[in-house]
PDB file of C-alpha atoms in Angstrom:
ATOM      1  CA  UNK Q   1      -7.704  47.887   3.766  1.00  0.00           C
ATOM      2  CA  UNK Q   2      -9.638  48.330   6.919  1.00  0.00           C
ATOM      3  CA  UNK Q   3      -8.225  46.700  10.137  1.00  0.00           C
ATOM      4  CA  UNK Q   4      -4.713  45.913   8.119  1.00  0.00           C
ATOM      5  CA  UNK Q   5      -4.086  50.091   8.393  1.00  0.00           C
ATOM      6  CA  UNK Q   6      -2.396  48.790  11.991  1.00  0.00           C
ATOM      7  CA  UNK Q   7      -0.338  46.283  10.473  1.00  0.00           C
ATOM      8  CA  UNK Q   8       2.469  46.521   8.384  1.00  0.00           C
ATOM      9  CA  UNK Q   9       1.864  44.579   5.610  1.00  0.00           C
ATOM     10  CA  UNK Q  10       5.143  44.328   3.569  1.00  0.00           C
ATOM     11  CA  UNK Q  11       6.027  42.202   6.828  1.00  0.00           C
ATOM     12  CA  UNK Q  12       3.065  39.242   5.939  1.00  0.00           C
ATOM     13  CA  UNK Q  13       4.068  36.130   4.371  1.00  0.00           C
ATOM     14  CA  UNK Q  14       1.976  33.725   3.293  1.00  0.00           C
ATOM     15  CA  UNK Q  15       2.146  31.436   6.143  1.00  0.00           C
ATOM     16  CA  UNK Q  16       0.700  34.335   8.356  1.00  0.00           C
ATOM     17  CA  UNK Q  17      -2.601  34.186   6.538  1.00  0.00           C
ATOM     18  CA  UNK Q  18      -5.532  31.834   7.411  1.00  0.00           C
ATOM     19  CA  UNK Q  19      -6.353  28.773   5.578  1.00  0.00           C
ATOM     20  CA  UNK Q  20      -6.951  29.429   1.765  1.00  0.00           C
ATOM     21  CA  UNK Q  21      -5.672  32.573   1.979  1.00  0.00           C
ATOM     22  CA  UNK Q  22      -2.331  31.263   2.836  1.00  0.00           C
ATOM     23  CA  UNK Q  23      -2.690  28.971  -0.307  1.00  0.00           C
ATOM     24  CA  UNK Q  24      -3.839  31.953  -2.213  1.00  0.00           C
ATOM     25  CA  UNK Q  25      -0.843  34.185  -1.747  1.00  0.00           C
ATOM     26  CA  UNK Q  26       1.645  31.353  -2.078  1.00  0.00           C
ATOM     27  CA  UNK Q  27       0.501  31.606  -5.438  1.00  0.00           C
ATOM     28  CA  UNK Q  28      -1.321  34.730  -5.940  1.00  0.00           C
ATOM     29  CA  UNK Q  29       1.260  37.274  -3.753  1.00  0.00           C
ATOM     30  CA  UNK Q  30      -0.033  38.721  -0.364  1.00  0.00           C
ATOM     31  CA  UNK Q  31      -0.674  41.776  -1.599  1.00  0.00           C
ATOM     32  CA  UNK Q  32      -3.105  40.240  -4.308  1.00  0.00           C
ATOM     33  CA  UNK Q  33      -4.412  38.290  -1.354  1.00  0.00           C
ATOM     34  CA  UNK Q  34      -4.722  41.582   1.065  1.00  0.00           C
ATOM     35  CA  UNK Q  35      -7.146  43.085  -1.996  1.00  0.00           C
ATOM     36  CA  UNK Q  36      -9.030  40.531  -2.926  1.00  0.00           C
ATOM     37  CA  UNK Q  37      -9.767  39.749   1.051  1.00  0.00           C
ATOM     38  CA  UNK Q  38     -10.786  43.304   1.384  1.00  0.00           C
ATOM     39  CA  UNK Q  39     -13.121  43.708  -1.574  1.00  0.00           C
ATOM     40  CA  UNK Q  40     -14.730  40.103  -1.201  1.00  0.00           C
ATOM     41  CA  UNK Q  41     -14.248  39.490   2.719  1.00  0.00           C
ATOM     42  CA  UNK Q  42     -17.123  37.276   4.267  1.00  0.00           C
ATOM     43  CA  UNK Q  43     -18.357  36.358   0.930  1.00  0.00           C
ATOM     44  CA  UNK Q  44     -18.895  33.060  -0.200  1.00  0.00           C
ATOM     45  CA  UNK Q  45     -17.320  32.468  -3.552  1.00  0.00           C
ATOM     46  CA  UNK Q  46     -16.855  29.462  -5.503  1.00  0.00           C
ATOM     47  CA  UNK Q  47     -14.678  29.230  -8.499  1.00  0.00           C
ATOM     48  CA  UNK Q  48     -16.465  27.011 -11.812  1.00  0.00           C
ATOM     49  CA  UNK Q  49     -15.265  24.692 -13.244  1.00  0.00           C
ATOM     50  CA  UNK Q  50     -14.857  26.043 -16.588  1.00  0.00           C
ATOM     51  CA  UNK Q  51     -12.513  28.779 -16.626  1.00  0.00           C
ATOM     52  CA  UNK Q  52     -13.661  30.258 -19.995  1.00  0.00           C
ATOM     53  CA  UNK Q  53     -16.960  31.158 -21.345  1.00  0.00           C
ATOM     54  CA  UNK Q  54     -18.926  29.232 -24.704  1.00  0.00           C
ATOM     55  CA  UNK Q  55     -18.531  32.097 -26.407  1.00  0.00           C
ATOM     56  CA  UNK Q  56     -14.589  32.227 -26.121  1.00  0.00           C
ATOM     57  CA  UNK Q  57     -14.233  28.568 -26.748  1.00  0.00           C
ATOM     58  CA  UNK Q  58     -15.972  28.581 -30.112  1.00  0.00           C
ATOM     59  CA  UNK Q  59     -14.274  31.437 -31.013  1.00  0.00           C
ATOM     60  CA  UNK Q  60     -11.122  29.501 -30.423  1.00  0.00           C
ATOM     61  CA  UNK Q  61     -12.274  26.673 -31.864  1.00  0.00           C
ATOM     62  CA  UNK Q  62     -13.380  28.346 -35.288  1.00  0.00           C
ATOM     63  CA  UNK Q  63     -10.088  30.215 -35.225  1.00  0.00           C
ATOM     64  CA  UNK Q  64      -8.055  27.070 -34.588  1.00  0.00           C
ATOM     65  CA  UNK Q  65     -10.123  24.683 -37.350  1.00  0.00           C
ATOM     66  CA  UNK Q  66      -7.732  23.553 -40.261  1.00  0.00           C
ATOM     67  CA  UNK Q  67     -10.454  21.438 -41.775  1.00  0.00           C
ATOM     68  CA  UNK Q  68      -9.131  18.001 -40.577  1.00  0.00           C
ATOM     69  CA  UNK Q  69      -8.137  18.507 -36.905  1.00  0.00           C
ATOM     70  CA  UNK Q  70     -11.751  18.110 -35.213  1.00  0.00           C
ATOM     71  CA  UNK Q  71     -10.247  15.066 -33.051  1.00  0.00           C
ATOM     72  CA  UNK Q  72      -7.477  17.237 -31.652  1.00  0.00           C
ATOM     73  CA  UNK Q  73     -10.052  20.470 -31.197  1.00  0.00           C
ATOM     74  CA  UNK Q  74     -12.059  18.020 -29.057  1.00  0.00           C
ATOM     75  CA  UNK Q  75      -8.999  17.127 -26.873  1.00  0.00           C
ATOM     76  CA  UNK Q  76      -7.612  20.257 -26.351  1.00  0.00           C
ATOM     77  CA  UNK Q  77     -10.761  22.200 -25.012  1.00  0.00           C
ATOM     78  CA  UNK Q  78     -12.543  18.861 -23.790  1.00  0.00           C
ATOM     79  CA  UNK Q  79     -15.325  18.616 -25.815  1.00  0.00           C
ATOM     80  CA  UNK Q  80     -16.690  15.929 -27.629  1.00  0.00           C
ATOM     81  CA  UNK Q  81     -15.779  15.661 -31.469  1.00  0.00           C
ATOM     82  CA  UNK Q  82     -19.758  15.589 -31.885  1.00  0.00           C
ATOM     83  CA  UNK Q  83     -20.097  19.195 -30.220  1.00  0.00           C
ATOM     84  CA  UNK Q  84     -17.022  20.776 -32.006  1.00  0.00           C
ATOM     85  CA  UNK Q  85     -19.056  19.624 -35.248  1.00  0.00           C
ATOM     86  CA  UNK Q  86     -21.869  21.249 -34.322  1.00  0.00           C
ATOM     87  CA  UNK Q  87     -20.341  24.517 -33.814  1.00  0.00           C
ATOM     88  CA  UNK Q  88     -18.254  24.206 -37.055  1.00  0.00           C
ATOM     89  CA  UNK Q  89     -21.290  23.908 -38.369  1.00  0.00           C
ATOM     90  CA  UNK Q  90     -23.347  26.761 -37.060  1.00  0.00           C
ATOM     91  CA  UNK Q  91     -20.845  28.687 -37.864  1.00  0.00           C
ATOM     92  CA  UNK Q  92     -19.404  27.150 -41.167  1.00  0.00           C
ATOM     93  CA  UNK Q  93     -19.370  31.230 -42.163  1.00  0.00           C
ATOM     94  CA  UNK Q  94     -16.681  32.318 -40.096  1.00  0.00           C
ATOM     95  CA  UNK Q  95     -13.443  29.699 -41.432  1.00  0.00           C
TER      96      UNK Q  95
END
């Protein structure tokens, strides 16, 4: 960690961090906060909005499918009942 070599780290809390990376190691850890600050440091990141990709969700979705629970699928990964059709469908092979 380049300029933190001076600094004693196990002595950082959270509060001694700048702006979101004080939020970040309140629930991250410092020490998650210390790597991720050296690897990405004046980088602009942004986090999407969806967490997981397509790919994973269908999966889920397929894997999840009892044959009468389409309503509930749609809830649960915020889709519309119309969409989680359509990939029971295109994939009516796999359940």
């Amino acid at each position: 960690m380049r300029g933190l070599r001076a600094i004693k780290t196990q002595n950082i809390k959270c509060e001694d961090l700048n702006g979101a990376y004080s939020e970040l190691a309140s629930i991250l850890g410092v020490d998650a906060v210390l790597k991720i600050h050296d690897k990405y440091r004046g980088t602009q990141i942004s986090f999407p909005v969806e967490l997981f990709s397509r790919e994973f969700i269908k999966a889920q979705i397929i894997e999840d499918y009892n044959g009468r629970n389409i309503k509930e699928l749609a809830s649960k990964f915020g889709y519309t009942e119309k969409w989680i059709r359509k990939i029971l469908k295109d994939n009516a092979d796999k359940y």
